[in-house]
Tab-separated table of C-alpha atoms and ligand atoms in Angstrom:
chain	number	residue	atom	x	y	z
Q	1	MET	CA	0.000	0.000	0.000
Q	2	ALA	CA	1.093	3.576	-0.665
Q	3	VAL	CA	-0.267	7.011	0.093
Q	4	PHE	CA	-0.108	9.667	-2.628
Q	5	VAL	CA	-0.628	13.282	-1.583
Q	6	PHE	CA	-1.539	15.945	-4.141
Q	7	LYS	CA	-1.741	19.677	-3.501
Q	8	GLN	CA	-4.633	20.088	-5.887
Q	9	MET	CA	-6.669	17.832	-8.144
Q	10	ALA	CA	-10.171	17.613	-9.560
Q	11	SER	CA	-11.418	14.648	-7.538
Q	12	THR	CA	-9.570	11.886	-5.709
Q	13	ASN	CA	-12.324	9.423	-6.678
Q	14	ALA	CA	-11.759	10.245	-10.352
Q	15	GLU	CA	-7.979	9.895	-9.890
Q	16	CYS	CA	-8.374	6.434	-8.334
Q	17	LYS	CA	-10.050	5.156	-11.527
Q	18	ASN	CA	-6.487	4.885	-12.858
Q	19	PRO	CA	-5.595	1.155	-12.651
Q	20	CYS	CA	-2.107	2.029	-11.382
Q	21	TYR	CA	-3.666	2.176	-7.887
Q	22	SER	CA	-4.265	-1.150	-6.177
Q	23	HIS	CA	-5.529	-2.517	-2.863
Q	24	GLY	CA	-4.702	-0.275	0.084
Q	25	ASP	CA	-3.470	2.677	-1.979
Q	26	ALA	CA	-4.834	6.052	-0.949
Q	27	VAL	CA	-4.909	9.340	-2.835
Q	28	VAL	CA	-5.164	12.431	-0.634
Q	29	ALA	CA	-5.864	15.942	-1.967
Q	30	VAL	CA	-5.191	19.122	-0.017
Q	31	GLU	CA	-7.705	20.737	-2.368
Q	32	GLN	CA	-10.252	19.270	-4.799
Q	33	THR	CA	-11.487	21.524	-7.584
Q	34	ALA	CA	-14.348	19.214	-8.629
Q	35	GLY	CA	-15.090	17.141	-5.530
Q	36	ARG	CA	-17.990	14.792	-6.139
Q	37	GLY	CA	-20.773	13.927	-3.723
Q	38	GLN	CA	-23.666	11.489	-3.749
Q	39	ARG	CA	-26.688	11.959	-6.029
Q	40	GLY	CA	-24.502	13.896	-8.519
Q	41	ASN	CA	-23.901	16.684	-5.970
Q	42	VAL	CA	-20.720	18.708	-5.556
Q	43	TRP	CA	-18.552	18.086	-2.451
Q	44	SER	CA	-17.314	21.390	-1.101
Q	45	SER	CA	-14.394	21.525	1.345
Q	46	LYS	CA	-12.033	24.420	2.193
Q	47	ALA	CA	-8.475	23.796	0.943
Q	48	GLY	CA	-6.236	22.314	3.639
Q	49	GLU	CA	-8.899	22.364	6.374
Q	50	ASN	CA	-10.368	18.891	5.997
Q	51	LEU	CA	-9.622	15.378	4.895
Q	52	THR	CA	-10.527	14.579	1.283
Q	53	PHE	CA	-9.169	11.290	0.029
Q	54	SER	CA	-9.982	8.068	-1.763
Q	55	LEU	CA	-8.853	4.570	-1.032
Q	56	VAL	CA	-8.775	1.539	-3.325
Q	57	TRP	CA	-10.053	-1.727	-1.901
Q	58	GLU	CA	-10.029	-5.071	-3.677
Q	59	ALA	CA	-12.672	-7.154	-1.932
Q	60	ASP	CA	-13.111	-10.028	-4.398
Q	61	PHE	CA	-14.149	-12.264	-1.480
Q	62	LEU	CA	-17.493	-10.400	-1.589
Q	63	ALA	CA	-20.270	-11.058	-4.085
Q	64	ALA	CA	-21.626	-7.991	-5.872
Q	65	LYS	CA	-24.904	-8.450	-3.972
Q	66	GLU	CA	-22.959	-8.127	-0.687
Q	67	GLN	CA	-21.514	-4.706	-1.606
Q	68	PHE	CA	-23.509	-2.919	1.101
Q	69	LEU	CA	-21.387	-4.706	3.741
Q	70	LEU	CA	-18.365	-2.853	2.414
Q	71	SER	CA	-20.178	0.460	2.721
Q	72	GLU	CA	-21.129	-0.475	6.311
Q	73	ALA	CA	-17.487	-1.309	7.142
Q	74	VAL	CA	-16.313	2.113	5.892
Q	75	ALA	CA	-18.986	3.968	7.865
Q	76	LEU	CA	-18.050	2.014	11.010
Q	77	ALA	CA	-14.368	2.922	10.581
Q	78	LEU	CA	-15.397	6.592	10.601
Q	79	VAL	CA	-17.480	6.090	13.756
Q	80	ASP	CA	-14.509	4.292	15.397
Q	81	THR	CA	-12.095	7.103	14.517
Q	82	LEU	CA	-14.395	9.837	15.789
Q	83	ALA	CA	-15.016	7.873	19.011
Q	84	GLY	CA	-11.245	8.055	19.570
Q	85	TYR	CA	-11.615	11.867	19.651
Q	86	GLY	CA	-14.522	11.716	22.100
Q	87	ILE	CA	-17.156	12.272	19.395
Q	88	GLU	CA	-20.183	9.984	19.420
Q	89	ALA	CA	-21.129	9.657	15.764
Q	90	GLU	CA	-23.999	7.795	14.149
Q	91	ILE	CA	-24.572	6.501	10.627
Q	92	LYS	CA	-27.394	8.090	8.702
Q	93	TRP	CA	-28.529	5.497	6.175
Q	94	PRO	CA	-26.956	4.586	3.899
Q	95	ASN	CA	-23.561	5.992	4.878
Q	96	ASP	CA	-23.504	9.645	5.978
Q	97	ILE	CA	-21.791	10.218	9.309
Q	98	TYR	CA	-23.787	12.381	11.693
Q	99	VAL	CA	-23.050	13.993	15.042
Q	100	ASP	CA	-25.825	15.805	16.942
Q	101	HIS	CA	-28.074	15.727	13.830
Q	102	ARG	CA	-25.349	17.313	11.684
Q	103	LYS	CA	-23.245	15.835	8.904
Q	104	ILE	CA	-19.532	15.549	9.659
Q	105	CYS	CA	-18.542	13.219	6.831
Q	106	GLY	CA	-19.735	12.084	3.420
Q	107	ILE	CA	-18.743	8.849	1.714
Q	108	LEU	CA	-18.870	8.123	-2.010
Q	109	ILE	CA	-18.299	4.486	-2.942
Q	110	GLU	CA	-17.879	3.284	-6.530
Q	111	HIS	CA	-17.535	-0.404	-7.422
Q	112	ASP	CA	-16.164	-2.236	-10.451
Q	113	LEU	CA	-17.606	-5.708	-10.812
Q	114	GLY	CA	-15.367	-8.676	-11.587
Q	115	ILE	CA	-16.009	-12.170	-12.870
Q	116	ALA	CA	-18.731	-14.497	-11.579
Q	117	GLY	CA	-20.695	-11.747	-9.882
Q	118	ARG	CA	-17.904	-10.758	-7.483
Q	119	LEU	CA	-16.605	-7.330	-6.545
Q	120	ALA	CA	-13.329	-6.486	-8.252
Q	121	ARG	CA	-12.192	-3.034	-7.267
Q	122	THR	CA	-13.844	-0.420	-5.076
Q	123	ILE	CA	-13.050	3.262	-4.748
Q	124	VAL	CA	-13.932	4.581	-1.299
Q	125	GLY	CA	-14.093	8.390	-1.308
Q	126	ILE	CA	-14.183	10.120	2.072
Q	127	GLY	CA	-14.773	13.787	2.854
Q	128	LEU	CA	-14.340	14.331	6.609
Q	129	ASN	CA	-14.748	17.838	8.013
Q	130	VAL	CA	-11.856	18.402	10.415
Q	131	ASN	CA	-10.995	22.082	11.033
Q	132	GLN	CA	-13.578	23.965	8.976
Q	133	THR	CA	-15.871	26.212	11.019
Q	134	GLU	CA	-17.756	28.125	8.316
Q	135	PHE	CA	-19.548	26.440	5.468
Q	136	GLU	CA	-21.281	27.622	2.314
Q	137	GLU	CA	-24.924	28.322	3.041
Q	138	TRP	CA	-26.300	25.723	0.610
Q	139	ILE	CA	-24.723	22.921	2.683
Q	140	PRO	CA	-27.701	21.823	4.793
Q	141	ASN	CA	-26.425	20.912	8.272
Q	142	PRO	CA	-22.631	20.611	8.443
Q	143	THR	CA	-20.333	20.134	11.391
Q	144	SER	CA	-16.652	19.288	11.856
Q	145	ILE	CA	-14.303	17.787	14.425
Q	146	VAL	CA	-13.265	21.254	15.656
Q	147	LEU	CA	-16.884	22.391	15.984
Q	148	GLN	CA	-17.679	19.312	18.068
Q	149	THR	CA	-14.615	19.304	20.311
Q	150	GLY	CA	-13.221	22.860	20.212
Q	151	GLU	CA	-9.843	21.407	19.211
Q	152	ARG	CA	-8.108	21.647	15.841
Q	153	LYS	CA	-6.493	18.432	14.597
Q	154	GLY	CA	-3.731	17.782	12.091
Q	155	THR	CA	-5.299	16.298	8.970
Q	156	ASN	CA	-2.325	13.904	8.609
Q	157	ASP	CA	-2.947	12.554	12.109
Q	158	VAL	CA	-6.638	12.080	11.383
Q	159	PHE	CA	-5.752	10.326	8.118
Q	160	GLY	CA	-3.425	7.936	10.007
Q	161	ASP	CA	-6.061	7.086	12.626
Q	162	LEU	CA	-8.763	6.612	10.008
Q	163	TYR	CA	-6.556	4.498	7.747
Q	164	GLU	CA	-5.864	2.114	10.653
Q	165	ALA	CA	-9.570	1.941	11.529
Q	166	LEU	CA	-10.374	1.166	7.883
Q	167	GLU	CA	-7.815	-1.658	7.860
Q	168	ARG	CA	-9.344	-3.137	11.031
Q	169	ARG	CA	-12.882	-3.017	9.628
Q	170	PHE	CA	-11.667	-4.523	6.303
Q	171	GLU	CA	-10.218	-7.454	8.261
Q	172	GLN	CA	-13.543	-7.876	10.088
Q	173	LEU	CA	-15.322	-7.806	6.722
Q	174	LYS	CA	-13.204	-10.776	5.630
Q	175	THR	CA	-13.412	-12.817	8.809
Q	176	ALA	CA	-16.799	-11.954	10.381
Q	177	PRO	CA	-19.063	-10.142	7.892
Q	178	GLN	CA	-22.230	-10.808	9.938
Q	179	SER	CA	-20.784	-8.796	12.811
Q	180	ILE	CA	-20.303	-5.825	10.461
Q	181	GLN	CA	-24.058	-5.848	9.812
Q	182	SER	CA	-24.925	-5.974	13.531
Q	183	ASP	CA	-22.345	-3.275	14.434
Q	184	TYR	CA	-23.829	-1.059	11.699
Q	185	LEU	CA	-27.354	-1.434	13.084
Q	186	ARG	CA	-26.152	-0.483	16.555
Q	187	LYS	CA	-24.828	2.827	15.182
Q	188	LEU	CA	-27.762	3.600	12.888
Q	189	TYR	CA	-29.210	7.112	13.209
Q	190	ARG	CA	-32.969	7.233	14.085
Q	191	LEU	CA	-33.327	3.441	14.434
Q	192	ASN	CA	-36.645	2.803	16.210
Q	193	LYS	CA	-37.236	6.571	16.558
Q	194	PRO	CA	-40.197	8.195	14.760
Q	195	SER	CA	-39.077	10.659	12.071
Q	196	THR	CA	-40.413	12.449	9.006
Q	197	TYR	CA	-39.547	11.154	5.545
Q	198	ALA	CA	-40.194	12.320	1.992
Q	199	LEU	CA	-40.747	10.201	-1.106
Q	200	PRO	CA	-39.476	11.202	-4.575
Q	201	ASP	CA	-42.956	12.574	-5.475
Q	202	GLY	CA	-42.658	15.019	-2.526
Q	203	LYS	CA	-45.153	13.173	-0.281
Q	204	LYS	CA	-44.145	13.334	3.384
Q	205	PHE	CA	-44.972	10.765	6.035
Q	206	ARG	CA	-44.105	9.857	9.615
Q	207	GLY	CA	-42.366	6.559	10.042
Q	208	THR	CA	-39.811	4.605	12.026
Q	209	ILE	CA	-36.741	2.747	10.757
Q	210	ARG	CA	-37.001	-0.866	11.896
Q	211	ASP	CA	-34.086	-2.491	10.082
Q	212	VAL	CA	-31.650	-2.389	7.170
Q	213	ARG	CA	-31.427	-5.490	4.986
Q	214	PRO	CA	-27.916	-6.917	4.391
Q	215	THR	CA	-28.463	-5.846	0.771
Q	216	GLY	CA	-28.885	-2.246	1.962
Q	217	GLU	CA	-32.641	-1.615	1.699
Q	218	LEU	CA	-34.064	0.543	4.498
Q	219	LEU	CA	-37.145	-0.888	6.231
Q	220	VAL	CA	-39.466	1.849	7.483
Q	221	GLU	CA	-42.724	1.297	9.373
Q	222	HIS	CA	-45.356	3.824	8.274
Q	223	GLU	CA	-47.041	5.403	11.306
Q	224	GLU	CA	-50.499	5.650	9.732
Q	225	SER	CA	-50.839	2.142	8.331
Q	226	GLY	CA	-48.353	0.166	10.446
Q	227	ILE	CA	-47.018	-1.313	7.188
Q	228	VAL	CA	-43.246	-1.827	6.875
Q	229	CYS	CA	-41.967	-0.745	3.441
Q	230	SER	CA	-38.560	-1.331	1.918
Q	231	TYR	CA	-36.654	1.536	0.248
Q	232	LEU	CA	-33.558	1.743	-1.915
Q	233	PHE	CA	-31.166	4.688	-1.964
Q	234	LYS	CA	-32.833	7.688	-3.701
Q	235	GLU	CA	-36.318	6.279	-2.949
Q	236	ILE	CA	-36.603	8.002	0.438
Q	237	GLU	CA	-35.221	11.103	2.116
Q	238	PHE	CA	-35.015	12.150	5.761
Q	239	ILE	CA	-36.631	15.462	6.686
Q	240	LEU	CA	-34.572	16.817	9.567
Q	241	ASN	CA	-37.231	18.769	11.468
Q	242	PHE	CA	-37.828	16.878	14.686
G	1	BTN	C1	-21.563	12.833	-0.067
G	1	BTN	O1	-22.195	13.473	-0.910
G	1	BTN	O2	-21.961	12.768	1.079
G	1	BTN	C2	-20.292	12.101	-0.439
G	1	BTN	C3	-19.128	13.012	-0.412
G	1	BTN	C4	-17.808	12.340	-0.750
G	1	BTN	C5	-16.701	13.340	-0.877
G	1	BTN	C6	-15.367	12.700	-1.039
G	1	BTN	S1	-14.053	13.861	-0.870
G	1	BTN	C7	-12.910	12.693	-1.458
G	1	BTN	C8	-13.587	11.913	-2.560
G	1	BTN	N1	-13.395	12.548	-3.833
G	1	BTN	C9	-14.528	13.022	-4.347
G	1	BTN	O3	-14.645	13.636	-5.418
G	1	BTN	N2	-15.549	12.751	-3.517
G	1	BTN	C10	-15.104	12.004	-2.359
């Protein structure tokens, strides 16, 4: 494994598409000029203040249909790292990292499939807010390590701690994947707590998360009907107004 640090680049996820990077390699950017987020969004991060990097994982021991386990392992590594700084983080389905109802970290995972329905190569992109205190106003509910603890941290130190946590969770993924699923559920934001959700057609409803399937679908019990419905990413959105 090797770590490559760039002063400036468009997007570390885009850079990692280059096949010269293999398992365990990480590409870190002090500044991204075209950082990418989920749902085609932009990822905005002040130069030098935060951690923006991508990591290549080769998890060919996982079937493509088990890819959500990998996403769970990454989210748990973030929770582990933040716990080491005294921050109690939770995972907002599918893999945003939240502290006190605010987003501290976004994760963008891109898979290449291999032969026989297995995963070949995965790019894990992580944007962790470390020392930034002011954010652009269109970013809905951001926070950072410094805002939570009052202490600035060296981004290299945070990278080192997080890299180790990622290695530990990758090992667990290989040896005890079922425990990844149960650890993830224990850290899930709003599990068994009534919340407001919106569907893609704009309809809002009150419901309660009851479970997440190993394949990643969110199971939400609708308050009005008592029926438990299953949702894929992009099929449901949290409304943060409780
Ligand atoms: C999200 O929208 O929540 C996901 C954000 C992921 C951002 C990280 S920053 C490093 C890596 N490179 C990118 O272009 N995006 C990811």
